[in-house]
PDB file of C-alpha atoms in Angstrom:
ATOM      1  CA  MET A 144      36.770 -32.306   3.218  1.00 72.00           C
ATOM      2  CA  ILE A 145      37.906 -30.352   0.129  1.00 66.00           C
ATOM      3  CA  LEU A 146      37.138 -26.239   1.730  1.00 74.00           C
ATOM      4  CA  ASN A 147      37.969 -24.829  -2.018  1.00 79.00           C
ATOM      5  CA  PRO A 148      40.825 -24.747  -5.304  1.00 84.00           C
ATOM      6  CA  ASP A 149      44.179 -22.820  -4.042  1.00 86.00           C
ATOM      7  CA  HIS A 150      46.219 -22.911  -7.090  1.00 91.00           C
ATOM      8  CA  VAL A 151      46.891 -23.767 -10.489  1.00 92.00           C
ATOM      9  CA  THR A 152      50.719 -23.945 -11.913  1.00 88.00           C
ATOM     10  CA  ILE A 153      51.719 -23.061 -15.883  1.00 91.00           C
ATOM     11  CA  ALA A 154      54.649 -24.234 -17.217  1.00 88.00           C
ATOM     12  CA  VAL A 155      55.908 -21.378 -19.197  1.00 90.00           C
ATOM     13  CA  ALA A 156      58.554 -20.550 -22.327  1.00 89.00           C
ATOM     14  CA  ASP A 157      58.279 -16.782 -21.159  1.00 92.00           C
ATOM     15  CA  ALA A 158      57.704 -15.490 -17.359  1.00 95.00           C
ATOM     16  CA  GLY A 159      57.028 -11.969 -18.501  1.00 96.00           C
ATOM     17  CA  ARG A 160      54.143 -12.253 -20.602  1.00 95.00           C
ATOM     18  CA  ALA A 161      52.370 -14.544 -18.699  1.00 95.00           C
ATOM     19  CA  ILE A 162      52.163 -12.359 -15.389  1.00 98.00           C
ATOM     20  CA  ALA A 163      51.115  -9.496 -18.250  1.00 97.00           C
ATOM     21  CA  PHE A 164      49.344 -11.641 -19.070  1.00 96.00           C
ATOM     22  CA  PHE A 165      47.135 -13.533 -15.765  1.00 97.00           C
ATOM     23  CA  ALA A 166      47.618  -9.188 -14.960  1.00 97.00           C
ATOM     24  CA  LEU A 167      45.078  -8.306 -17.588  1.00 96.00           C
ATOM     25  CA  LEU A 168      41.999 -10.632 -15.445  1.00 96.00           C
ATOM     26  CA  GLY A 169      43.589  -9.582 -11.853  1.00 96.00           C
ATOM     27  CA  PHE A 170      46.629 -11.191 -10.730  1.00 98.00           C
ATOM     28  CA  ARG A 171      49.627  -9.869  -8.938  1.00 97.00           C
ATOM     29  CA  LYS A 172      53.275 -10.930  -8.298  1.00 97.00           C
ATOM     30  CA  ASP A 173      53.600 -11.599  -5.505  1.00 95.00           C
ATOM     31  CA  HIS A 174      56.820 -14.024  -4.352  1.00 92.00           C
ATOM     32  CA  VAL A 175      59.484 -15.580  -6.514  1.00 95.00           C
ATOM     33  CA  ALA A 176      61.508 -18.289  -6.015  1.00 91.00           C
ATOM     34  CA  THR A 177      64.548 -19.858  -7.497  1.00 93.00           C
ATOM     35  CA  ILE A 178      64.236 -23.710  -7.434  1.00 89.00           C
ATOM     36  CA  ASP A 179      67.948 -25.722  -7.977  1.00 92.00           C
ATOM     37  CA  GLY A 180      67.527 -29.192  -7.065  1.00 88.00           C
ATOM     38  CA  GLY A 181      67.236 -29.650  -3.811  1.00 86.00           C
ATOM     39  CA  ALA A 182      63.978 -29.655  -1.710  1.00 84.00           C
ATOM     40  CA  PRO A 183      60.902 -28.630  -4.280  1.00 84.00           C
ATOM     41  CA  ALA A 184      62.838 -30.643  -6.784  1.00 81.00           C
ATOM     42  CA  ARG A 185      62.777 -33.876  -5.130  1.00 82.00           C
ATOM     43  CA  TYR A 186      58.798 -33.505  -4.200  1.00 74.00           C
ATOM     44  CA  MET A 187      58.014 -32.766  -8.306  1.00 77.00           C
ATOM     45  CA  GLY A 188      60.442 -36.388  -8.997  1.00 79.00           C
ATOM     46  CA  ILE A 189      62.429 -33.802 -10.843  1.00 80.00           C
ATOM     47  CA  PRO A 190      65.590 -33.580  -8.646  1.00 84.00           C
ATOM     48  CA  GLY A 191      67.905 -31.765 -10.885  1.00 86.00           C
ATOM     49  CA  MET A 192      65.153 -29.186 -11.382  1.00 85.00           C
ATOM     50  CA  LYS A 193      66.344 -26.074 -12.422  1.00 90.00           C
ATOM     51  CA  ALA A 194      63.414 -23.051 -12.438  1.00 90.00           C
ATOM     52  CA  GLN A 195      61.870 -20.044 -11.239  1.00 94.00           C
ATOM     53  CA  HIS A 196      58.490 -20.526  -9.372  1.00 92.00           C
ATOM     54  CA  ILE A 197      57.116 -16.882  -9.579  1.00 95.00           C
ATOM     55  CA  THR A 198      53.489 -16.408  -7.574  1.00 95.00           C
ATOM     56  CA  LEU A 199      50.453 -14.999  -8.965  1.00 97.00           C
ATOM     57  CA  VAL A 200      47.757 -14.063  -6.567  1.00 97.00           C
ATOM     58  CA  LEU A 201      44.220 -12.997  -7.780  1.00 96.00           C
ATOM     59  CA  GLU A 202      43.450  -9.035  -5.973  1.00 95.00           C
ATOM     60  CA  GLY A 203      40.906  -9.129  -3.217  1.00 95.00           C
ATOM     61  CA  ALA A 204      40.217 -13.223  -3.608  1.00 94.00           C
ATOM     62  CA  ASN A 205      38.415 -15.069  -0.559  1.00 93.00           C
ATOM     63  CA  PRO A 206      39.277 -17.367  -0.222  1.00 91.00           C
ATOM     64  CA  PRO A 207      43.271 -16.524  -1.918  1.00 92.00           C
ATOM     65  CA  PHE A 208      43.648 -18.130  -5.313  1.00 94.00           C
ATOM     66  CA  GLU A 209      46.515 -17.989  -6.709  1.00 94.00           C
ATOM     67  CA  ILE A 210      48.146 -18.911 -10.306  1.00 94.00           C
ATOM     68  CA  GLN A 211      51.640 -20.450  -9.653  1.00 91.00           C
ATOM     69  CA  LEU A 212      53.998 -20.530 -13.100  1.00 92.00           C
ATOM     70  CA  LEU A 213      57.496 -22.071 -13.539  1.00 90.00           C
ATOM     71  CA  GLN A 214      59.802 -21.059 -15.511  1.00 91.00           C
ATOM     72  CA  PHE A 215      61.814 -24.459 -16.497  1.00 87.00           C
ATOM     73  CA  ASP A 216      66.206 -23.850 -17.381  1.00 86.00           C
ATOM     74  CA  PRO A 217      66.074 -24.630 -19.762  1.00 80.00           C
ATOM     75  CA  THR A 218      63.127 -24.295 -21.369  1.00 75.00           C
ATOM     76  CA  ALA A 219      60.696 -27.869 -21.412  1.00 65.00           C
ATOM     77  CA  GLY A 220      59.948 -28.473 -24.821  1.00 63.00           C
ATOM     78  CA  THR A 221      56.964 -28.689 -26.132  1.00 59.00           C
ATOM     79  CA  ASP A 222      54.617 -32.041 -27.803  1.00 58.00           C
ATOM     80  CA  LEU A 223      54.356 -30.718 -30.890  1.00 51.00           C
ATOM     81  CA  GLY A 224      50.974 -33.305 -31.229  1.00 57.00           C
ATOM     82  CA  ALA A 225      48.250 -31.976 -30.127  1.00 57.00           C
ATOM     83  CA  HIS A 226      47.944 -28.170 -29.774  1.00 59.00           C
ATOM     84  CA  PRO A 227      46.214 -27.764 -25.408  1.00 57.00           C
ATOM     85  CA  THR A 228      43.266 -25.834 -26.378  1.00 63.00           C
ATOM     86  CA  ASN A 229      42.551 -28.734 -28.406  1.00 63.00           C
ATOM     87  CA  LEU A 230      39.406 -29.586 -25.807  1.00 58.00           C
ATOM     88  CA  ARG A 231      39.185 -33.690 -26.759  1.00 59.00           C
ATOM     89  CA  GLN A 232      42.682 -34.007 -25.227  1.00 66.00           C
ATOM     90  CA  ARG A 233      43.100 -36.144 -21.728  1.00 61.00           C
ATOM     91  CA  GLY A 234      44.323 -34.399 -18.748  1.00 64.00           C
ATOM     92  CA  PHE A 235      44.200 -30.626 -18.573  1.00 74.00           C
ATOM     93  CA  ASN A 236      41.202 -28.700 -20.480  1.00 72.00           C
ATOM     94  CA  HIS A 237      40.651 -25.751 -19.451  1.00 86.00           C
ATOM     95  CA  LEU A 238      41.129 -23.255 -16.332  1.00 91.00           C
ATOM     96  CA  ALA A 239      37.864 -20.653 -15.991  1.00 89.00           C
ATOM     97  CA  PHE A 240      37.345 -17.772 -13.477  1.00 94.00           C
ATOM     98  CA  ARG A 241      33.985 -16.118 -12.319  1.00 91.00           C
ATOM     99  CA  VAL A 242      33.173 -12.561 -13.658  1.00 94.00           C
ATOM    100  CA  ASP A 243      30.938  -9.938 -13.154  1.00 94.00           C
ATOM    101  CA  ASP A 244      29.867  -8.784 -16.772  1.00 95.00           C
ATOM    102  CA  ILE A 245      31.574 -11.347 -19.403  1.00 95.00           C
ATOM    103  CA  GLU A 246      30.774  -8.565 -21.680  1.00 96.00           C
ATOM    104  CA  ALA A 247      33.008  -6.508 -20.057  1.00 96.00           C
ATOM    105  CA  ALA A 248      35.656  -8.908 -19.225  1.00 95.00           C
ATOM    106  CA  THR A 249      34.796  -9.819 -23.433  1.00 96.00           C
ATOM    107  CA  ALA A 250      36.065  -6.647 -24.531  1.00 97.00           C
ATOM    108  CA  HIS A 251      38.949  -6.245 -22.061  1.00 96.00           C
ATOM    109  CA  LEU A 252      40.814  -9.271 -23.481  1.00 96.00           C
ATOM    110  CA  VAL A 253      39.954  -8.582 -27.116  1.00 97.00           C
ATOM    111  CA  ALA A 254      41.182  -4.623 -26.298  1.00 98.00           C
ATOM    112  CA  ASN A 255      44.405  -6.243 -25.384  1.00 97.00           C
ATOM    113  CA  GLY A 256      44.878  -8.671 -28.687  1.00 97.00           C
ATOM    114  CA  VAL A 257      43.990 -11.923 -26.873  1.00 96.00           C
ATOM    115  CA  THR A 258      42.243 -15.002 -28.711  1.00 95.00           C
ATOM    116  CA  LEU A 259      39.367 -15.493 -28.287  1.00 94.00           C
ATOM    117  CA  LEU A 260      38.075 -19.462 -28.448  1.00 91.00           C
ATOM    118  CA  SER A 261      33.929 -19.198 -28.413  1.00 91.00           C
ATOM    119  CA  ASP A 262      31.231 -17.187 -28.969  1.00 92.00           C
ATOM    120  CA  GLU A 263      29.209 -16.514 -25.785  1.00 94.00           C
ATOM    121  CA  MET A 264      26.999 -19.320 -25.069  1.00 91.00           C
ATOM    122  CA  ASP A 265      24.914 -20.110 -22.398  1.00 92.00           C
ATOM    123  CA  TYR A 266      24.753 -23.039 -20.975  1.00 87.00           C
ATOM    124  CA  ILE A 267      23.010 -24.413 -17.376  1.00 84.00           C
ATOM    125  CA  SER A 268      21.929 -21.022 -15.476  1.00 90.00           C
ATOM    126  CA  ARG A 269      25.463 -19.041 -16.826  1.00 89.00           C
ATOM    127  CA  LYS A 270      27.402 -17.231 -19.694  1.00 93.00           C
ATOM    128  CA  LEU A 271      30.152 -18.895 -20.787  1.00 93.00           C
ATOM    129  CA  ARG A 272      33.487 -18.260 -23.211  1.00 93.00           C
ATOM    130  CA  LEU A 273      36.411 -19.695 -23.633  1.00 92.00           C
ATOM    131  CA  PHE A 274      39.775 -17.814 -24.425  1.00 93.00           C
ATOM    132  CA  GLU A 275      43.459 -18.950 -25.097  1.00 93.00           C
ATOM    133  CA  GLY A 276      46.114 -17.873 -22.482  1.00 93.00           C
ATOM    134  CA  PRO A 277      49.861 -18.388 -22.127  1.00 92.00           C
ATOM    135  CA  GLU A 278      50.852 -21.449 -23.156  1.00 89.00           C
ATOM    136  CA  GLY A 279      48.118 -22.321 -25.568  1.00 88.00           C
ATOM    137  CA  ILE A 280      46.224 -23.235 -22.662  1.00 90.00           C
ATOM    138  CA  THR A 281      42.540 -22.650 -22.789  1.00 89.00           C
ATOM    139  CA  LEU A 282      40.487 -20.063 -19.639  1.00 92.00           C
ATOM    140  CA  GLU A 283      37.043 -19.655 -20.002  1.00 93.00           C
ATOM    141  CA  LEU A 284      34.826 -16.628 -18.629  1.00 94.00           C
ATOM    142  CA  VAL A 285      31.641 -17.622 -16.658  1.00 93.00           C
ATOM    143  CA  GLN A 286      29.178 -15.321 -15.675  1.00 95.00           C
ATOM    144  CA  ARG A 287      26.266 -16.854 -13.605  1.00 89.00           C
ATOM    145  CA  GLY A 288      22.575 -16.496 -14.303  1.00 86.00           C
ATOM    146  CA  GLY A 289      22.875 -16.398 -17.923  1.00 56.00           C
ATOM    147  CA  SER A 290      19.922 -16.231 -20.331  1.00 56.00           C
ATOM    148  CA  ASP A 291      18.482 -19.162 -19.897  1.00 47.00           C
ATOM    149  CA  ALA A 292      18.653 -18.934 -15.987  1.00 40.00           C
ATOM    150  CA  SER A 293      15.219 -20.478 -14.293  1.00 37.00           C
ATOM    151  CA  GLY A 294      15.803 -18.758 -11.250  1.00 33.00           C
TER     152      GLY A 294
END
């Protein structure tokens, strides 16, 4: 039934900062649309919604994969409760990106000021590392075939 992931949508306060962040991971800006009410706003259940909808595509991904950013006007409020990187909250937990070389990917992120949220871990034949993305969301690097691989 399901073929593959298609996209993830993230609401951001600063689209420019988010675009620059995801460029570090190989995403490029593909399409920008303005939502000013209309069918897209009704579809999302927010009839009066005004926002920029920015589509970022992962270069070379087959099948294609996108991150879609929503920058609301005015900027949506934030819940001052649990921080988004709190992995114990219900709802969205994290988004993982597969890489060929987790050490090189980590070094690239650190060199660009990205905050790491964990040490590297070997788990179920994978190397894993959590890091913080735009708006404090939790993201993860995954390299399959970690040192605990059994074959």
